[in-house]
Tab-separated table of N, CA and C in Angstrom:
chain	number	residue	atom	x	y	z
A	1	UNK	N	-7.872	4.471	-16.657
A	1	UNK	CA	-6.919	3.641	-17.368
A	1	UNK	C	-6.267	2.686	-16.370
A	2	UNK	N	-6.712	1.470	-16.432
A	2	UNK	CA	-6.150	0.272	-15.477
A	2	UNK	C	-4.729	0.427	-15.394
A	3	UNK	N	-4.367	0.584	-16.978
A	3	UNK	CA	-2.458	-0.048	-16.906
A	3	UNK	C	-2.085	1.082	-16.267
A	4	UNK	N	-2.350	2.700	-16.037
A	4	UNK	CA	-1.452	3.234	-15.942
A	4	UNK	C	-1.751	3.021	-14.578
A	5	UNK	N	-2.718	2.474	-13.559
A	5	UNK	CA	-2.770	2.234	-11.906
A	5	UNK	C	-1.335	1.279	-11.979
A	6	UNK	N	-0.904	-0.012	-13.102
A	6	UNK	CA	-0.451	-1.341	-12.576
A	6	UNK	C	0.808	-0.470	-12.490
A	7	UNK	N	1.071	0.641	-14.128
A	7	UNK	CA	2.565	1.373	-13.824
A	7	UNK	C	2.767	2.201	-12.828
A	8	UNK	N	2.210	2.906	-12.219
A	8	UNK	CA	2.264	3.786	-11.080
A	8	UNK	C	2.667	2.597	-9.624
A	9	UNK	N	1.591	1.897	-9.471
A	9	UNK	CA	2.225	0.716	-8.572
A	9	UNK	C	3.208	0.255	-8.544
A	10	UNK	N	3.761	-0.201	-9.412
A	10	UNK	CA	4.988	-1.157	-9.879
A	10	UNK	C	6.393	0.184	-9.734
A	11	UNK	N	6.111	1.551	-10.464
A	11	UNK	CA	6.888	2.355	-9.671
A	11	UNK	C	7.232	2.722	-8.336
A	12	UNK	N	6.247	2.821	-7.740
A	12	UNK	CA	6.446	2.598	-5.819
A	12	UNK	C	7.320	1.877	-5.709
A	13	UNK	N	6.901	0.405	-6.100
A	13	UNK	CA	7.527	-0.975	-5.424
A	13	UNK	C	8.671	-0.141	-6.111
A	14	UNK	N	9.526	-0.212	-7.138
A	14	UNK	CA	10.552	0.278	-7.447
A	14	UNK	C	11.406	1.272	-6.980
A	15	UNK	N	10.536	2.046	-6.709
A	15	UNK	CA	11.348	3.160	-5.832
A	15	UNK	C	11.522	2.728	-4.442
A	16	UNK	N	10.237	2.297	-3.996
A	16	UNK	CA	10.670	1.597	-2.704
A	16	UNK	C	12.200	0.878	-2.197
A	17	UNK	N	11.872	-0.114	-3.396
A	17	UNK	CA	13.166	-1.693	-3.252
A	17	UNK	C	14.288	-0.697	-3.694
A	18	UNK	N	14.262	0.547	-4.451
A	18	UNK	CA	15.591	1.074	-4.701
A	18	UNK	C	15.866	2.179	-3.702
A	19	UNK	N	15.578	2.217	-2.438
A	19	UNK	CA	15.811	3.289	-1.327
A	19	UNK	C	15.801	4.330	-1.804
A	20	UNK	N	14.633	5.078	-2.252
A	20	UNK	CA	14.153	6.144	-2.529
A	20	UNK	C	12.976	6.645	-1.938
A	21	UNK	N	12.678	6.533	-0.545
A	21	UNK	CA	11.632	7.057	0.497
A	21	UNK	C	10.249	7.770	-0.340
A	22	UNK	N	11.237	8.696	-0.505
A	22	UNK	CA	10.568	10.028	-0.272
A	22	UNK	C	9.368	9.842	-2.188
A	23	UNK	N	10.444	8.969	-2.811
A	23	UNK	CA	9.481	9.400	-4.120
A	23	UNK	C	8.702	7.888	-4.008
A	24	UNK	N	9.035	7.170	-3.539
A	24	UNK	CA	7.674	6.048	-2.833
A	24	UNK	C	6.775	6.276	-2.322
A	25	UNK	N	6.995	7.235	-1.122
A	25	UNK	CA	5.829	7.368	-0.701
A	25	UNK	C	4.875	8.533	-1.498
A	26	UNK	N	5.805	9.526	-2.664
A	26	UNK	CA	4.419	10.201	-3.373
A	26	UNK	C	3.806	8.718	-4.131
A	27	UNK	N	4.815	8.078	-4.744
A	27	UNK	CA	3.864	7.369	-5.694
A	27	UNK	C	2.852	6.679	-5.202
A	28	UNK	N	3.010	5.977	-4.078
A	28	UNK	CA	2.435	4.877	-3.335
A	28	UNK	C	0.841	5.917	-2.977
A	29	UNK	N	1.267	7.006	-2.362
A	29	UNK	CA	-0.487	7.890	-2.079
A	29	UNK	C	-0.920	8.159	-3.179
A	30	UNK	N	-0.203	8.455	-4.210
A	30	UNK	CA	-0.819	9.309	-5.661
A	30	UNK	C	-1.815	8.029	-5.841
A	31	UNK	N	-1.229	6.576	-5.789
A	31	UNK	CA	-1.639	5.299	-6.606
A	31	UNK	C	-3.138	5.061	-5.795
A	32	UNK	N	-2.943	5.427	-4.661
A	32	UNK	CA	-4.151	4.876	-3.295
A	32	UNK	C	-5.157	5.931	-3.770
A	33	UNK	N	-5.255	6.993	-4.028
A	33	UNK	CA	-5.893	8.130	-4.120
A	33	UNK	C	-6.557	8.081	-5.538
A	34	UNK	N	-5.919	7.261	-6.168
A	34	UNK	CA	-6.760	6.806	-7.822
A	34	UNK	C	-7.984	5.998	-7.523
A	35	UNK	N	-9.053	5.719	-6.910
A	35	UNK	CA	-9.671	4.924	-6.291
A	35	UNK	C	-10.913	4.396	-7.753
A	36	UNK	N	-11.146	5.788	-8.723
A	36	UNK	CA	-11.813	5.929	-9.721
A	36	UNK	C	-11.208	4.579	-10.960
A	37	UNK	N	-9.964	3.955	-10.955
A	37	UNK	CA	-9.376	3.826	-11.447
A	37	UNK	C	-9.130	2.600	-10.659
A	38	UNK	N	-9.224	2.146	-9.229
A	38	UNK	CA	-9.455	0.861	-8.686
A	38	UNK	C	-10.112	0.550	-8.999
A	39	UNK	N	-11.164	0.851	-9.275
A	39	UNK	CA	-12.297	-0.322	-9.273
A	39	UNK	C	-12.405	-1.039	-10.649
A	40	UNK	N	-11.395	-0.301	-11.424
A	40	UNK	CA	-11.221	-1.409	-12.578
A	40	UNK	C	-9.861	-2.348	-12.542
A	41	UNK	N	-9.268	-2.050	-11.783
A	41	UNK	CA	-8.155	-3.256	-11.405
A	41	UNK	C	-8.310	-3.301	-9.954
A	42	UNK	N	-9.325	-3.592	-9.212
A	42	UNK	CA	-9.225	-4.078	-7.814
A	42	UNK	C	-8.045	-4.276	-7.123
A	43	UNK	N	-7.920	-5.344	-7.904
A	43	UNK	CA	-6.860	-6.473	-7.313
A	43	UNK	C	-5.382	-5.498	-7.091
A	44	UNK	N	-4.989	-4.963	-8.053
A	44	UNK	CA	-4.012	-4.107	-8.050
A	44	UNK	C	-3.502	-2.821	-7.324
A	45	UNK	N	-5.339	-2.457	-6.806
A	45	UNK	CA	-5.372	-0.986	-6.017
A	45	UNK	C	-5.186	-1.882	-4.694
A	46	UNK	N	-5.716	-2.598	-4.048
A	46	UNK	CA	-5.179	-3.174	-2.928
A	46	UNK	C	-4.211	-3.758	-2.696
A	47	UNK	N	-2.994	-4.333	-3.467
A	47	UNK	CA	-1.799	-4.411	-3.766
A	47	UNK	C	-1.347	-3.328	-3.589
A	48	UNK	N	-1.601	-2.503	-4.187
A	48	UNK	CA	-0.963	-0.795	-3.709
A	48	UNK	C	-0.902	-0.394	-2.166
A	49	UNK	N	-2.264	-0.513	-1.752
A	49	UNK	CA	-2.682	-0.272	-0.051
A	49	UNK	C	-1.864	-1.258	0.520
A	50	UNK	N	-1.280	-2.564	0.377
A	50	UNK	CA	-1.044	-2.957	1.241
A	50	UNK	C	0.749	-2.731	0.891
A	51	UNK	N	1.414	-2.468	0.169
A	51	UNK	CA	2.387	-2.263	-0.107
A	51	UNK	C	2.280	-0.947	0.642
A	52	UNK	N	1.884	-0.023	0.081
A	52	UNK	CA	2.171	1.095	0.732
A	52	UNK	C	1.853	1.359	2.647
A	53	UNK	N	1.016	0.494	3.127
A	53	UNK	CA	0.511	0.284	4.428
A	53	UNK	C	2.396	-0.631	5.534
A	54	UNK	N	2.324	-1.041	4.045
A	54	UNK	CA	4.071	-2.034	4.969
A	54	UNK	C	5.348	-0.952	4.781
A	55	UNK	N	5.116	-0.279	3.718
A	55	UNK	CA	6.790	0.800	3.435
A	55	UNK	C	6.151	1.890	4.479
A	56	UNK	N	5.314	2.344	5.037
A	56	UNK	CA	4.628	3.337	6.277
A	56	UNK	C	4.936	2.684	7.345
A	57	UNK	N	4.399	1.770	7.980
A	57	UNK	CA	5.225	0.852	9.205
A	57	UNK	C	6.702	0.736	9.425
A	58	UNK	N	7.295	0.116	8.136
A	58	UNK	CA	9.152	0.214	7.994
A	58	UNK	C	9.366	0.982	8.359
A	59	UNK	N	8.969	1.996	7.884
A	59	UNK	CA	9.239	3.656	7.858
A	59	UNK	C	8.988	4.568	9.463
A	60	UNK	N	8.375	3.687	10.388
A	60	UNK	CA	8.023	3.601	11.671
A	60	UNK	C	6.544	4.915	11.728
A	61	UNK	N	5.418	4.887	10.722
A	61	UNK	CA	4.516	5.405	10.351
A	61	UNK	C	3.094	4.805	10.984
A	62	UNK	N	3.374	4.359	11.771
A	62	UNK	CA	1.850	3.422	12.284
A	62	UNK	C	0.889	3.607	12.110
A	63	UNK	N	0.490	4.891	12.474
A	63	UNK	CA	-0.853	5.555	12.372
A	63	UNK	C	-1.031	5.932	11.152
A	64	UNK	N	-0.191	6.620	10.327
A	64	UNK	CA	-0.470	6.177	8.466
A	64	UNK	C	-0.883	5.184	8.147
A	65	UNK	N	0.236	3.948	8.747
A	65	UNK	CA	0.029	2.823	7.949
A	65	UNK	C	-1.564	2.307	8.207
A	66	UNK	N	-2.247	2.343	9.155
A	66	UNK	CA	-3.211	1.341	9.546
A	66	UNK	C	-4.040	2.615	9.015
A	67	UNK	N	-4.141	3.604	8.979
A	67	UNK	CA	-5.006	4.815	8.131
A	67	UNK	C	-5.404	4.288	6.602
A	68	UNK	N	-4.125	3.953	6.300
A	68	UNK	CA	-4.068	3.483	5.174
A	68	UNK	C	-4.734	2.019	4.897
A	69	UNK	N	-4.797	1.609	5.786
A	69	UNK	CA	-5.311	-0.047	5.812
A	69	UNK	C	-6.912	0.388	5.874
A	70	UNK	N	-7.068	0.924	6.768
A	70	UNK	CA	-8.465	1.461	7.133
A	70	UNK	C	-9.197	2.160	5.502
A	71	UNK	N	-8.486	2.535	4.983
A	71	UNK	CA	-8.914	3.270	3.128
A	71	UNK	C	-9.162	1.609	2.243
A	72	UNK	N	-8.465	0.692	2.605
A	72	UNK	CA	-8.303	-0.325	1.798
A	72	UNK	C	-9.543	-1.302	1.889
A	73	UNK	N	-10.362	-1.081	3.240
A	73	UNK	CA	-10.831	-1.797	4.395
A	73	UNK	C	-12.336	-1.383	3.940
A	74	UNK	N	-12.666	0.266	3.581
A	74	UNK	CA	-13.488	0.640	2.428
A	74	UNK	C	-13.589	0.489	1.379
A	75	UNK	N	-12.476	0.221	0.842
A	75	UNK	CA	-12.528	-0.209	-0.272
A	75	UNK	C	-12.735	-1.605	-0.932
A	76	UNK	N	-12.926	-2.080	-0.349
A	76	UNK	CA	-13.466	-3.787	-0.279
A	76	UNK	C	-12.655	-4.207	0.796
A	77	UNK	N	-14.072	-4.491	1.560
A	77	UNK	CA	-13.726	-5.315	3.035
A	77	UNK	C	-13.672	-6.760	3.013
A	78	UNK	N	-13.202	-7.287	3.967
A	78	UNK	CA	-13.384	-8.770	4.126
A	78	UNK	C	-11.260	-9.536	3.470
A	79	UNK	N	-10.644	-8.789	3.525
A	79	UNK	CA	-9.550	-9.279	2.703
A	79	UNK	C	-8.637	-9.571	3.774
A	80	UNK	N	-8.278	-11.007	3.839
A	80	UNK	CA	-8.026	-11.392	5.249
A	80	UNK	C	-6.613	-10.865	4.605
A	81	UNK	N	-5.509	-10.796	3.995
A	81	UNK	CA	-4.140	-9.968	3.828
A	81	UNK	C	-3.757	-8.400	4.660
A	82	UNK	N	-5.116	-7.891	4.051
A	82	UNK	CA	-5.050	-6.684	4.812
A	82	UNK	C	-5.388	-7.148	6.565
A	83	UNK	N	-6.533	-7.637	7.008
A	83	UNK	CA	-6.478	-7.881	8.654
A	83	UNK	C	-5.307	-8.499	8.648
A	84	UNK	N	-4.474	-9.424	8.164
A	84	UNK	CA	-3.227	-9.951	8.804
A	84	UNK	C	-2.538	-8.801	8.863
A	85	UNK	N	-2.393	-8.109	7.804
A	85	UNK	CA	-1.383	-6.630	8.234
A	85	UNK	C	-1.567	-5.985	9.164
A	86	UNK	N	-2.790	-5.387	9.503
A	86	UNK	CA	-2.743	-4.922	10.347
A	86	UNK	C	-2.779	-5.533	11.878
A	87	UNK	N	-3.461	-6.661	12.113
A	87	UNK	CA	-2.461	-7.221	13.260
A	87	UNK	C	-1.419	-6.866	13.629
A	88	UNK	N	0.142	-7.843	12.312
A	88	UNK	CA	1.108	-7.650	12.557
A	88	UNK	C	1.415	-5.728	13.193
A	89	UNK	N	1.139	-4.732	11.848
A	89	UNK	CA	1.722	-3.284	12.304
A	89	UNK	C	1.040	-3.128	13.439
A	90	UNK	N	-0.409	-3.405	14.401
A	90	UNK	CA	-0.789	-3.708	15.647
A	90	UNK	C	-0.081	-3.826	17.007
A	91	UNK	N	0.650	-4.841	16.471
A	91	UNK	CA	1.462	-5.904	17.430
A	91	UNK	C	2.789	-5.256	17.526
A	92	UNK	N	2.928	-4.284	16.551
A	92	UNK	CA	4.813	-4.053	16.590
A	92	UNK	C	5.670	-4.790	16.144
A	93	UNK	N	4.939	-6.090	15.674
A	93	UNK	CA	5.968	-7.060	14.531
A	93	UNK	C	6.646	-6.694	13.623
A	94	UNK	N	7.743	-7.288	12.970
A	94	UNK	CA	8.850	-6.449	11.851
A	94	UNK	C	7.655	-6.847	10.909
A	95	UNK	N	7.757	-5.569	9.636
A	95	UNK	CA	6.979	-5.791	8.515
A	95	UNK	C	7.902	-5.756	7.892
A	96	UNK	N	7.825	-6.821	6.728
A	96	UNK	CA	8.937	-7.304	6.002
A	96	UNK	C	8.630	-6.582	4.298
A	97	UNK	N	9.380	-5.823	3.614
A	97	UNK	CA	8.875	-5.190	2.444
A	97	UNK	C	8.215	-6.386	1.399
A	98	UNK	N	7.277	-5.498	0.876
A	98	UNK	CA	6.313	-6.225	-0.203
A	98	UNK	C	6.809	-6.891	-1.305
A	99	UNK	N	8.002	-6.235	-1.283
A	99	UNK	CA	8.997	-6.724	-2.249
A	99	UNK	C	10.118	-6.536	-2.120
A	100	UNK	N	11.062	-7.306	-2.277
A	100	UNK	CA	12.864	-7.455	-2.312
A	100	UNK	C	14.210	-7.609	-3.699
């Protein structure tokens, strides 16, 4: 079921932007871990990875985060958003949330 990947996503970001850590980051893995369920909204499951790859960095998670980039990276490669991310979490640059 596509919509319920876009609602599960859109909850992260929500919990995220509302300083709620801990239930972001279940939603954000539960959402990454639907992968059966990416491949009918692509676009949306990597929106997830990379949201959840930037609240893991904030979160001072590095090696999650780029773990996590690395899942996204299988999951359809070539997405220059994701290599810019991971540069930046690379480099030690501030990652700025996916959403505000």
């Amino acid at each position: 079921d596509w919509f319920g990947l876009f609602k599960s996503f859109h909850r992260a970001l929500i919990a995220d932007a509302s300083g709620l850590p801990e239930k972001a980051d279940a939603i954000y893995a539960a959402t990454l871990q639907d992968t059966a369920t990416g491949s009918a909204a692509p676009e949306t499951w990597m929106r997830n990875a990379q949201a959840y790859a930037s609240f893991l960095a904030r979160k001072g998670n590095k090696d999650k985060a780029l773990s996590v980039l690395d899942q996204a990276e299988a999951f359809a490669s070539g997405k220059v958003e994701i290599s810019a991310l991971r540069d930046k979490i690379t480099k030690g640059e501030k990652i700025e949330p996916f959403v505000s």
